[in-house]
PDB file of C-alpha atoms in Angstrom:
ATOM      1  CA  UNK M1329      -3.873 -15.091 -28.352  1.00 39.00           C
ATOM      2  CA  UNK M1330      -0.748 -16.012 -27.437  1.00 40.00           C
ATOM      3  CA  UNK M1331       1.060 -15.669 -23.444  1.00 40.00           C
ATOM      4  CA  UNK M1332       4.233 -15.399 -23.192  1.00 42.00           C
ATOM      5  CA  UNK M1333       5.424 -17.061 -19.736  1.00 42.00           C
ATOM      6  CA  UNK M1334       5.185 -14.601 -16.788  1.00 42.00           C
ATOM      7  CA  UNK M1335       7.053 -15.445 -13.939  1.00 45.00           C
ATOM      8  CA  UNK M1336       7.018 -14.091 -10.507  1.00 44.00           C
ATOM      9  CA  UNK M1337       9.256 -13.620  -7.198  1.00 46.00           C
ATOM     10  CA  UNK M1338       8.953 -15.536  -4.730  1.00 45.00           C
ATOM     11  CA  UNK M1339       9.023 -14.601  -1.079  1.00 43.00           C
ATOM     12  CA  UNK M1340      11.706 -17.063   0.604  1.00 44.00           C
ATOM     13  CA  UNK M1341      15.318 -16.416  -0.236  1.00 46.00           C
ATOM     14  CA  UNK M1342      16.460 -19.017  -2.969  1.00 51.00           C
ATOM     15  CA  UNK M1343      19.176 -21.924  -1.975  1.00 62.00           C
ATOM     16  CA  UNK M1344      22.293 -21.771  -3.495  1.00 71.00           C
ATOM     17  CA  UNK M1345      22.941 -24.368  -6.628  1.00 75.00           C
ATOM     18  CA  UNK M1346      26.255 -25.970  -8.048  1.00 72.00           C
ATOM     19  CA  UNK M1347      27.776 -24.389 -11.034  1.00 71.00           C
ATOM     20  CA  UNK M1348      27.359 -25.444 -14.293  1.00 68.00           C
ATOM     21  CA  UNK M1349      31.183 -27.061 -13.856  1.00 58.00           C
ATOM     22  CA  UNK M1350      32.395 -28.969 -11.197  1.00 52.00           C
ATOM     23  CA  UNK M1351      34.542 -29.257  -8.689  1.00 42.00           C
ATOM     24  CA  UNK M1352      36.395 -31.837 -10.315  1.00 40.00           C
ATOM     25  CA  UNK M1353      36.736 -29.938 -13.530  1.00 43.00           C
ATOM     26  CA  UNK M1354      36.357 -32.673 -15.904  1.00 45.00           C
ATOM     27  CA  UNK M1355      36.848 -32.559 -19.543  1.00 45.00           C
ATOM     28  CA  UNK M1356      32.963 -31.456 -20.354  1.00 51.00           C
ATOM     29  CA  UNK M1357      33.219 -29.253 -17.383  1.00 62.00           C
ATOM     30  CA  UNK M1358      36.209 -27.660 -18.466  1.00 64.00           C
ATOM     31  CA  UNK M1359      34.488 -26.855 -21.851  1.00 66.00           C
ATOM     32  CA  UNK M1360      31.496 -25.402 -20.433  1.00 73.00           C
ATOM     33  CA  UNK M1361      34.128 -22.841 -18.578  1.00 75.00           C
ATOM     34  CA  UNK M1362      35.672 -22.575 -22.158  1.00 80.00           C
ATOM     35  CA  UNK M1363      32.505 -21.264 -23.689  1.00 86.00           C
ATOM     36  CA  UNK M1364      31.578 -19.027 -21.090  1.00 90.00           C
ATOM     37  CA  UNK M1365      31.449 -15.391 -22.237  1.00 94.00           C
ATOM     38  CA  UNK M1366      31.216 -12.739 -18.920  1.00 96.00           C
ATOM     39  CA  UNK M1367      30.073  -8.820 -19.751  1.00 97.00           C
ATOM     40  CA  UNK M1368      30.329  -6.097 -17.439  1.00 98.00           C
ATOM     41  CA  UNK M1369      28.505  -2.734 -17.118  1.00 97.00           C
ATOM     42  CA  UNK M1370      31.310  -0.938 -15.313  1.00 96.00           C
ATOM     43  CA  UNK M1371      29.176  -0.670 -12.227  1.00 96.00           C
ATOM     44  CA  UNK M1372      30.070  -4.276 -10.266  1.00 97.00           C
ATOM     45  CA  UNK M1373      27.260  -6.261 -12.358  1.00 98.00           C
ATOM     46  CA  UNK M1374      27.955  -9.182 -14.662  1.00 98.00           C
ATOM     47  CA  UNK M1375      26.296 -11.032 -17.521  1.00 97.00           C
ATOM     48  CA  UNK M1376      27.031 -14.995 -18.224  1.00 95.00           C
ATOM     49  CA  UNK M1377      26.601 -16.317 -21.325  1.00 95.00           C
ATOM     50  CA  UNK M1378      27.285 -19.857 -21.678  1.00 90.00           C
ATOM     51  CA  UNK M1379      25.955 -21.057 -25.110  1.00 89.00           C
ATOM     52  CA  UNK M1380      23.668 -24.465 -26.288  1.00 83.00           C
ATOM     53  CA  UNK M1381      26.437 -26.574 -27.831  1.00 73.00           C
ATOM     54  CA  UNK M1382      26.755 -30.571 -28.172  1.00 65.00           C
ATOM     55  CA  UNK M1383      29.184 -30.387 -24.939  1.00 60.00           C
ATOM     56  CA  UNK M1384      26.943 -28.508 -22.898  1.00 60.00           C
ATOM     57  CA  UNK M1385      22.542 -29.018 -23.625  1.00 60.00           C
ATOM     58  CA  UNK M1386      21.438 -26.382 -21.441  1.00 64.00           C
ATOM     59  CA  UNK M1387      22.818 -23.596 -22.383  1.00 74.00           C
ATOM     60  CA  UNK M1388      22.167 -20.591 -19.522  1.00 88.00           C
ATOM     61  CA  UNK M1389      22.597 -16.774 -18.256  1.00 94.00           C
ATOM     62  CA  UNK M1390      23.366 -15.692 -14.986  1.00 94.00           C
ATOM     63  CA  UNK M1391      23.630 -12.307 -13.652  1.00 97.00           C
ATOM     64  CA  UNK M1392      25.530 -11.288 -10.099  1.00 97.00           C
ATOM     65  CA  UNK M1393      27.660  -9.053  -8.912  1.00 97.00           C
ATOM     66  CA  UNK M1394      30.450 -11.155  -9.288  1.00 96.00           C
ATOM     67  CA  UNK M1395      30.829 -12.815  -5.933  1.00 95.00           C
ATOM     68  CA  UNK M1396      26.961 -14.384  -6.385  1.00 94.00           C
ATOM     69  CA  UNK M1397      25.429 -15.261  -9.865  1.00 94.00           C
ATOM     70  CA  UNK M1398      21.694 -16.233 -10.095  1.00 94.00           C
ATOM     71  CA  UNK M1399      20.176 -18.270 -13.066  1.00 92.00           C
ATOM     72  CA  UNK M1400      18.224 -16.731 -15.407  1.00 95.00           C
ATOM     73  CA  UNK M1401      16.192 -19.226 -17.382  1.00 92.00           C
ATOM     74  CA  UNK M1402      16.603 -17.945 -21.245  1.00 93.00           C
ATOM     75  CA  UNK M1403      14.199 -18.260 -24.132  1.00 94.00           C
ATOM     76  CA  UNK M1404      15.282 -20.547 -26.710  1.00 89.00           C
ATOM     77  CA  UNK M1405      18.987 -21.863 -26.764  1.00 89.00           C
ATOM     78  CA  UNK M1406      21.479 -18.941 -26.247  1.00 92.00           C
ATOM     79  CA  UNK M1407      24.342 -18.829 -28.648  1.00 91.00           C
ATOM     80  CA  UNK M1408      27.661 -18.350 -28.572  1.00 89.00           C
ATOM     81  CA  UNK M1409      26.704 -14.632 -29.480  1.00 94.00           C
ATOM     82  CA  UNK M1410      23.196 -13.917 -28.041  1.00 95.00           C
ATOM     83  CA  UNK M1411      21.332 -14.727 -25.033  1.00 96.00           C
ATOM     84  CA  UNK M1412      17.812 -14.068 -24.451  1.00 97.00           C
ATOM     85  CA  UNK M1413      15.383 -13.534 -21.390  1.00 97.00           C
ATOM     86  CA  UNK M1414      12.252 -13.224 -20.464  1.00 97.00           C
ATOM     87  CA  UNK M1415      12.100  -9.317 -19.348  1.00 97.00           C
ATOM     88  CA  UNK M1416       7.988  -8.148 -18.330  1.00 96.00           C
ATOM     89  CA  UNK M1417       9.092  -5.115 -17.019  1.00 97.00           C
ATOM     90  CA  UNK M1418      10.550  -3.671 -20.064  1.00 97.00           C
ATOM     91  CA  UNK M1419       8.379  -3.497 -23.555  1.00 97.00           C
ATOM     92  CA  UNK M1420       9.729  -3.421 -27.154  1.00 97.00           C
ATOM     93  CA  UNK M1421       6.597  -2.939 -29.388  1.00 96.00           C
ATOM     94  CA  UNK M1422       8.591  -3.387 -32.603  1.00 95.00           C
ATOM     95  CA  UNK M1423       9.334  -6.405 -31.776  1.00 96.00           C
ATOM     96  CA  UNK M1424       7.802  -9.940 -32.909  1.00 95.00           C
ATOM     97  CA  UNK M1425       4.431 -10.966 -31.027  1.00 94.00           C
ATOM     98  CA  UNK M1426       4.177 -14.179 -31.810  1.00 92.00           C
ATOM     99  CA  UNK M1427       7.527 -16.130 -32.978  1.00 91.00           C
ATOM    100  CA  UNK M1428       6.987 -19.643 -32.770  1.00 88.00           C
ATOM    101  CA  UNK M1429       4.373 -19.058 -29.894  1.00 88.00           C
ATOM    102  CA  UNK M1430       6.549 -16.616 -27.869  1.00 92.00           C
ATOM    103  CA  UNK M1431       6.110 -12.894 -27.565  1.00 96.00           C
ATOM    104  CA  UNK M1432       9.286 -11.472 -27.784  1.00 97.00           C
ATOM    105  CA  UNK M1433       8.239  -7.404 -27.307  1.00 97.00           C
ATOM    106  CA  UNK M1434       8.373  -8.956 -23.322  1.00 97.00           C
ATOM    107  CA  UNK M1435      11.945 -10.707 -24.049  1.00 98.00           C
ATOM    108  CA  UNK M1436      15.287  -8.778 -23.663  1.00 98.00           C
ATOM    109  CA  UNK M1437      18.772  -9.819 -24.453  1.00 98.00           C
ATOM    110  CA  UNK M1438      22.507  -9.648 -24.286  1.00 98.00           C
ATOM    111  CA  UNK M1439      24.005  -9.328 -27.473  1.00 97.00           C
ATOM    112  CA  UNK M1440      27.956 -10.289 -28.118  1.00 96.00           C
ATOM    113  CA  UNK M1441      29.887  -9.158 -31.221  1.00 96.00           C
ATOM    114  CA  UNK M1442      31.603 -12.031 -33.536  1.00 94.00           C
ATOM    115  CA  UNK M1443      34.921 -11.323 -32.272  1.00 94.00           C
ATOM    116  CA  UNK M1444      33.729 -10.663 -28.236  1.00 92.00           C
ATOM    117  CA  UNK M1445      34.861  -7.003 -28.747  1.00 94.00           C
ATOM    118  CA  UNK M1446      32.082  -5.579 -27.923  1.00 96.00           C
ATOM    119  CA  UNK M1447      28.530  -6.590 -26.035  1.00 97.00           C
ATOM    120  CA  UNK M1448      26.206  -4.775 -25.052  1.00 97.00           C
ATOM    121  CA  UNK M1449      22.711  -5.660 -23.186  1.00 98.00           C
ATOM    122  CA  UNK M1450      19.013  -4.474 -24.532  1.00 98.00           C
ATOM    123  CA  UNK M1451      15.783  -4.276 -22.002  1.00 98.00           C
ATOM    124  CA  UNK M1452      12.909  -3.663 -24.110  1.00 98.00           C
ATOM    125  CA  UNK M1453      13.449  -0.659 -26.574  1.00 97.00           C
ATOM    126  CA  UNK M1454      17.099   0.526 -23.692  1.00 97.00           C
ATOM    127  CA  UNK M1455      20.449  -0.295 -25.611  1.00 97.00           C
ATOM    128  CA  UNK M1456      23.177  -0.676 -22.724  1.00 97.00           C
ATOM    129  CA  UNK M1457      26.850  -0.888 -23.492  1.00 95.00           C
ATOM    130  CA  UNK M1458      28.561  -3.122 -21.532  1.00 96.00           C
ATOM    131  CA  UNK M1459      32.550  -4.479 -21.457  1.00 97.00           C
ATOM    132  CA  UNK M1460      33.877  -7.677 -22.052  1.00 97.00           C
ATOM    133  CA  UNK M1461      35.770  -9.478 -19.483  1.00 97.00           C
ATOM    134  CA  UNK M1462      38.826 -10.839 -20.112  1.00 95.00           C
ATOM    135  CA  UNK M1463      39.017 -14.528 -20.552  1.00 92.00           C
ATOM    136  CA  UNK M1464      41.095 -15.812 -17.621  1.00 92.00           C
ATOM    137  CA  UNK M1465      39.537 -12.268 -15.892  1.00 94.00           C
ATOM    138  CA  UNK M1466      36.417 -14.525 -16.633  1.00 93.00           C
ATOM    139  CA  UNK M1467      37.170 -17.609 -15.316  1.00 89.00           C
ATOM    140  CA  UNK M1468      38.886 -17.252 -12.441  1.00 90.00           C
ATOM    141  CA  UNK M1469      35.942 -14.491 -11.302  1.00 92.00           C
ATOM    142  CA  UNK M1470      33.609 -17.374 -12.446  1.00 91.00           C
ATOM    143  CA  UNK M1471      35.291 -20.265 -10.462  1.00 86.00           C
ATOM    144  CA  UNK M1472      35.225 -18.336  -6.949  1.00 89.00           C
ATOM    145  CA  UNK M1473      31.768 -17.380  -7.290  1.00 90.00           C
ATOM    146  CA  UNK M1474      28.711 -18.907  -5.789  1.00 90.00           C
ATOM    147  CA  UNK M1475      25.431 -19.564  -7.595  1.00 90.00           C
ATOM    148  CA  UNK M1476      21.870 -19.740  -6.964  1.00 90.00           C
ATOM    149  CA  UNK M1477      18.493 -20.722  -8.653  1.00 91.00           C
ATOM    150  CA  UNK M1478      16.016 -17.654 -10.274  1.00 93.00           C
ATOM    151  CA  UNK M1479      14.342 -16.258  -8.197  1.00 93.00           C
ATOM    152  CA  UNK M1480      10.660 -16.859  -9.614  1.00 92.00           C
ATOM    153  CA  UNK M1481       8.977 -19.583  -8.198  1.00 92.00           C
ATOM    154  CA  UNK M1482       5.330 -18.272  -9.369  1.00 93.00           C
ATOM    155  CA  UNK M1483       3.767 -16.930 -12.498  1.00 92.00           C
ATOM    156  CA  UNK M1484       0.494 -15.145 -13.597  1.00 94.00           C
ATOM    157  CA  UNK M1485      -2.092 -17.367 -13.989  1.00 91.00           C
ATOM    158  CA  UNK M1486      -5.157 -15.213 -14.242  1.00 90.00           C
ATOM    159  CA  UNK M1487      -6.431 -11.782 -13.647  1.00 93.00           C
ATOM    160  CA  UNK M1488      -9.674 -10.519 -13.653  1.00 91.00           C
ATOM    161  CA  UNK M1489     -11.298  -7.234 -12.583  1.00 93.00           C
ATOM    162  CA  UNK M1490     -14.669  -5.745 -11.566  1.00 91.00           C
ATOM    163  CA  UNK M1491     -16.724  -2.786 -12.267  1.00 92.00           C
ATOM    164  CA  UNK M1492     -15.232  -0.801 -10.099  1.00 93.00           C
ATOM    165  CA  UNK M1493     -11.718  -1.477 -10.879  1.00 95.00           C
ATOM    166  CA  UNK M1494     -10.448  -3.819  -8.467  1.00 93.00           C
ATOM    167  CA  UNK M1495      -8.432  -6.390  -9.581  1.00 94.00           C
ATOM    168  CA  UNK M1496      -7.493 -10.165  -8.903  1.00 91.00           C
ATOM    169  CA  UNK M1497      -4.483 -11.574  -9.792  1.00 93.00           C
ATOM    170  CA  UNK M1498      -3.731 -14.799  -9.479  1.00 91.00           C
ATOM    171  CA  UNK M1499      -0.425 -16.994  -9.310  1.00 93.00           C
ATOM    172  CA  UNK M1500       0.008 -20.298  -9.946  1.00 92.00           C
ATOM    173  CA  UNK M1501       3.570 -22.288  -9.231  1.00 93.00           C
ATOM    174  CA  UNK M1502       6.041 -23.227 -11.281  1.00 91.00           C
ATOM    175  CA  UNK M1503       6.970 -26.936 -12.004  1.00 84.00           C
ATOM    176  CA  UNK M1504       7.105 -28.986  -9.055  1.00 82.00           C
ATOM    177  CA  UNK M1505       4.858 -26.364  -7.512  1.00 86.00           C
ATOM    178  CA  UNK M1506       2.297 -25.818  -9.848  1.00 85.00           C
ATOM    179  CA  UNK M1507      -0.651 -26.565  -7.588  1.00 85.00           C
ATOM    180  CA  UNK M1508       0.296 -23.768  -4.959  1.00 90.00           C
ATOM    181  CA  UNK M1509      -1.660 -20.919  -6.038  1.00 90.00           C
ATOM    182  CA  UNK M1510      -1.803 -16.919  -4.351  1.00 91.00           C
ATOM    183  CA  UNK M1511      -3.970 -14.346  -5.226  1.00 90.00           C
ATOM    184  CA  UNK M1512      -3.744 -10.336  -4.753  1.00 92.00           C
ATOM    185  CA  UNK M1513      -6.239  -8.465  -4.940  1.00 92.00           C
ATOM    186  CA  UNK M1514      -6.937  -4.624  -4.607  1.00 93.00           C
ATOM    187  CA  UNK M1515      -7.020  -1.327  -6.788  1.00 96.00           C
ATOM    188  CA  UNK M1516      -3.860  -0.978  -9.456  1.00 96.00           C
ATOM    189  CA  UNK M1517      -1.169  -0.310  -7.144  1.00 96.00           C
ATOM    190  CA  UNK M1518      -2.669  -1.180  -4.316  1.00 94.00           C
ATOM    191  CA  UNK M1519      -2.922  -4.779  -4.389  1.00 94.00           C
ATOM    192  CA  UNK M1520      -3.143  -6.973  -1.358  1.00 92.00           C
ATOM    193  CA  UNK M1521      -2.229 -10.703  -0.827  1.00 92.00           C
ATOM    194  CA  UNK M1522      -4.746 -12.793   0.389  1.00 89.00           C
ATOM    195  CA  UNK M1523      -4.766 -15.574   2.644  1.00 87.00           C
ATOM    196  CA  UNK M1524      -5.814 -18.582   1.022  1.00 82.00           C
ATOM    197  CA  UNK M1525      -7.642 -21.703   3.043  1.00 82.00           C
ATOM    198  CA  UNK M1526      -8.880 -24.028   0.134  1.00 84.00           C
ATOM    199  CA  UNK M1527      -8.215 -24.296  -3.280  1.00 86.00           C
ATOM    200  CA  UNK M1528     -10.885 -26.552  -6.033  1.00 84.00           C
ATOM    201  CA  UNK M1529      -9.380 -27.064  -9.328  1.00 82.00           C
ATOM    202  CA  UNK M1530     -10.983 -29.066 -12.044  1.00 80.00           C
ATOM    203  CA  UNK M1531     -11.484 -29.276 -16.025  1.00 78.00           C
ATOM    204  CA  UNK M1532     -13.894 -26.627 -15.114  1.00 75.00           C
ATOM    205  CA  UNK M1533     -12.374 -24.098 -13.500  1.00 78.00           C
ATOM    206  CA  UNK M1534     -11.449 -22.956  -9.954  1.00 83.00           C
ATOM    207  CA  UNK M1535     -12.474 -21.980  -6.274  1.00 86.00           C
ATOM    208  CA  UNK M1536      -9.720 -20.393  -4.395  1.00 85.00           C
ATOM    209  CA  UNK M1537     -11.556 -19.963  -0.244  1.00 85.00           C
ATOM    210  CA  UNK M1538     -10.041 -17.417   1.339  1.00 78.00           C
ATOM    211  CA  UNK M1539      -9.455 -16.758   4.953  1.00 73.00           C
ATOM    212  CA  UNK M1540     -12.563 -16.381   7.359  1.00 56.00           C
ATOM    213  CA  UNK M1541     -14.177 -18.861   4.452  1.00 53.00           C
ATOM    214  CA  UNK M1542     -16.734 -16.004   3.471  1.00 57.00           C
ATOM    215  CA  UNK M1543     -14.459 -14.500   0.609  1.00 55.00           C
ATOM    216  CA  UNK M1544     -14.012 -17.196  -3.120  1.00 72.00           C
ATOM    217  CA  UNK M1545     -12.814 -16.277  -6.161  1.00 75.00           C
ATOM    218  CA  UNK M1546     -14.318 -18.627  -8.845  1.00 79.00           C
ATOM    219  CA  UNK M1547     -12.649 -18.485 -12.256  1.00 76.00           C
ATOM    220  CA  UNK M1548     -14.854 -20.669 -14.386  1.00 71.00           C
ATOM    221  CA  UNK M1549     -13.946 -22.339 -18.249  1.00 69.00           C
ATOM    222  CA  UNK M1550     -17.363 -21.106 -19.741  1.00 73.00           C
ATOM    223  CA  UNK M1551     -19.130 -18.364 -17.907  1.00 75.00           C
ATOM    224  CA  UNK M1552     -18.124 -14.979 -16.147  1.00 78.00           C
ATOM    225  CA  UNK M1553     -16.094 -15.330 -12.713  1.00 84.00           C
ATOM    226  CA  UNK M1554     -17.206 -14.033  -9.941  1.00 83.00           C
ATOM    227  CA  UNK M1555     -16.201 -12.574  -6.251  1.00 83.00           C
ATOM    228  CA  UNK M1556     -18.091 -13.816  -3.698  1.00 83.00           C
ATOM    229  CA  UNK M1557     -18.524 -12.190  -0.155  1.00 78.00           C
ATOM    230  CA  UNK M1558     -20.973 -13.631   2.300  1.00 74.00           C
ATOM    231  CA  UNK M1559     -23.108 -15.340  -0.496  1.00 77.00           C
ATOM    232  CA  UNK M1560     -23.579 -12.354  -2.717  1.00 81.00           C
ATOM    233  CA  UNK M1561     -21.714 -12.463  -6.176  1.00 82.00           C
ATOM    234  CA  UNK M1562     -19.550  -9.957  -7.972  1.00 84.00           C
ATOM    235  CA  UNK M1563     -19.130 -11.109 -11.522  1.00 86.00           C
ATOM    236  CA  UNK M1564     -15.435  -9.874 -12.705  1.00 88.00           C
ATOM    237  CA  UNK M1565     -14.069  -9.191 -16.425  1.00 90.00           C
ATOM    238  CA  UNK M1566     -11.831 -11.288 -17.684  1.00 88.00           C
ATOM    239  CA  UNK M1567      -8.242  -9.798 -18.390  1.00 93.00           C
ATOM    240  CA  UNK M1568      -5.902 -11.277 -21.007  1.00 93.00           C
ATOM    241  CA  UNK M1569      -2.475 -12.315 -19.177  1.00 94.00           C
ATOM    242  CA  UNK M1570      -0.338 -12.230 -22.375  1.00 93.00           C
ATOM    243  CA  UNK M1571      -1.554  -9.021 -23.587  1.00 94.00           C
ATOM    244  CA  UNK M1572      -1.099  -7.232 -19.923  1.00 96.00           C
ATOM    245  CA  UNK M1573       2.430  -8.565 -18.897  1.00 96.00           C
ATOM    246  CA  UNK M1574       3.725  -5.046 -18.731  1.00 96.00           C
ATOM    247  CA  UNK M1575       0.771  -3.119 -16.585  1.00 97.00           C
ATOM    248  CA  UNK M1576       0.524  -6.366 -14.438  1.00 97.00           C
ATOM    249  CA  UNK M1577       4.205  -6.034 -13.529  1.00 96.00           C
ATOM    250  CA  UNK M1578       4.850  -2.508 -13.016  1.00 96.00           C
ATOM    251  CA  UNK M1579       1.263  -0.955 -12.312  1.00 97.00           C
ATOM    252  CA  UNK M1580      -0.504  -3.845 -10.329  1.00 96.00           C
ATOM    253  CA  UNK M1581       1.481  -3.040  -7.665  1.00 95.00           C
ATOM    254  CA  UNK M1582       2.479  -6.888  -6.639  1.00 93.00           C
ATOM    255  CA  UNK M1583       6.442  -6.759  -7.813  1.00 90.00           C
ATOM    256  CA  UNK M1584       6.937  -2.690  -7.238  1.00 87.00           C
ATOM    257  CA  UNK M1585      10.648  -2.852  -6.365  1.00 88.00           C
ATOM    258  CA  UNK M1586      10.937  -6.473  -6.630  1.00 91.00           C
ATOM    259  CA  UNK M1587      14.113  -8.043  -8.092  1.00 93.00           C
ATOM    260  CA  UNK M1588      13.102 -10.878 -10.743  1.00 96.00           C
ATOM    261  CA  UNK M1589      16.986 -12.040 -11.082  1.00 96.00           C
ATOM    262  CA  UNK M1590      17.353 -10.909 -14.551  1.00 97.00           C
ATOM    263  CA  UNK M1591      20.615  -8.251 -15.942  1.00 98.00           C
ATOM    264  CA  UNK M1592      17.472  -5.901 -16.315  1.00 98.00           C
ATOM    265  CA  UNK M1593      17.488  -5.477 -12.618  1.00 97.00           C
ATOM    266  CA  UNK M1594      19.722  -2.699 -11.664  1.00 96.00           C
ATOM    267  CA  UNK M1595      18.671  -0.753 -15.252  1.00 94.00           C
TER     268      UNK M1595
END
């Protein structure tokens, strides 16, 4: 099976971050501002493309409106002609499942012709024409802007569901955060976040306690999970993460009308 990563909003507005060139503008700096490629859809949104390359190891997208751009972490190393994204919300079943471990029918892109003529940006199976921005349009619109991290400080870490179709999703953190968990649970659509008082977490599974101490979630390694409610168990199915990217981000109900910081935003 493979799971593509899921990432999910977080609540608290993000801080803003330095550019990728600095104030200074310094030869390497200066390069990265070079390489920059900015696409427009006509409608105040832009696209940043700012390639892998020996002068620059990151390589990054950013989307904003021009005045703000947020990060948008990319999957793989964008090029001086393509930039990809992870993109949940939008579903290409022709594309690859599993390329080099990543399932790209949940990754959308911005595409770039050789000559920068023409780009044009793809959620799932949409094809959006967009226009390319002028090079010194680009960076002087690039060096007055602010910046700011993604977003997504969670992703999907489990979900499960009972007899009765209720689900249970739960998030774990990202990076430096990746022992802060939440958990929604609720019919599809209808999910509710829980208040979480304890959380048990070993090479055998986990215990999240929830408020009142009389509701726990326990998702085990080996045997069925199970709700529990004032000492009586609930045992809940199992529900692939990878394979349910799509329903858990538009049905479940938990990012209805959220903004995940991605061009695919304002589609």
């Amino acid at each position: 099976m493979v799971i593509a990563l899921g990432l999910v909003l977080a609540p608290q507005a993000a801080l803003a971050m330095d550019p990728p060139w600095g104030q200074e503008q310094k030869l390497r700096d200066r390069m990265v501002l070079e390489s920059a490629k900015v696409c427009a859809d006509g409608k105040g949104h832009y696209t940043v493309l700012i390639p892998h390359s020996p002068e620059f190891d990151g390589g990054t997208l950013y989307y904003g409106d021009g005045k703000t751009f947020t990060q948008v972490p990319p999957v793989g190393y964008p090029t001086s002609t393509e930039g990809g994204f992870f993109e949940p919300r939008f579903f290409n079943p022709k594309a690859n499942d599993n390329f080099r471990g990543m399932d790209y029918r949940v990754v959308s892109d911005v595409k770039l012709s050789d000559d920068f003529k023409t780009c044009a940006l793809r959620c799932g199976e949409k094809n959006l024409p967009q226009q390319p921005v002028p090079a010194d349009q680009a960076k002087e619109l690039l060096r007055k802007a602010t910046y700011q991290p993604s977003p997504v400080k969670f992703q999907p870490y489990a979900l499960l569901r009972d007899d009765k179709g209720t689900y249970y999703l739960v998030e774990r953190g990202i990076g430096a955060d990746n022992k802060s968990f939440r958990i929604f649970t609720g019919q599809r659509g209808q999910v509710k976040l829980q208040k979480m008082l304890n959380v048990v977490t070993d090479s055998q599974g986990e215990i999240f306690s929830t408020q009142g101490g009389d509701l726990r979630l326990v998702v085990d390694r080996e045997e069925p999970s199970f709700w529990v409610v004032k000492s009586k168990r609930q045992k809940l199915r199992a529900v692939p993460v990878g394979e349910n990217l799509p329903f858990i981000y538009n049905e479940l109900g938990v990012y209805t009308g959220a903004r995940l910081g991605t061009p695919c935003d304002d589609v």
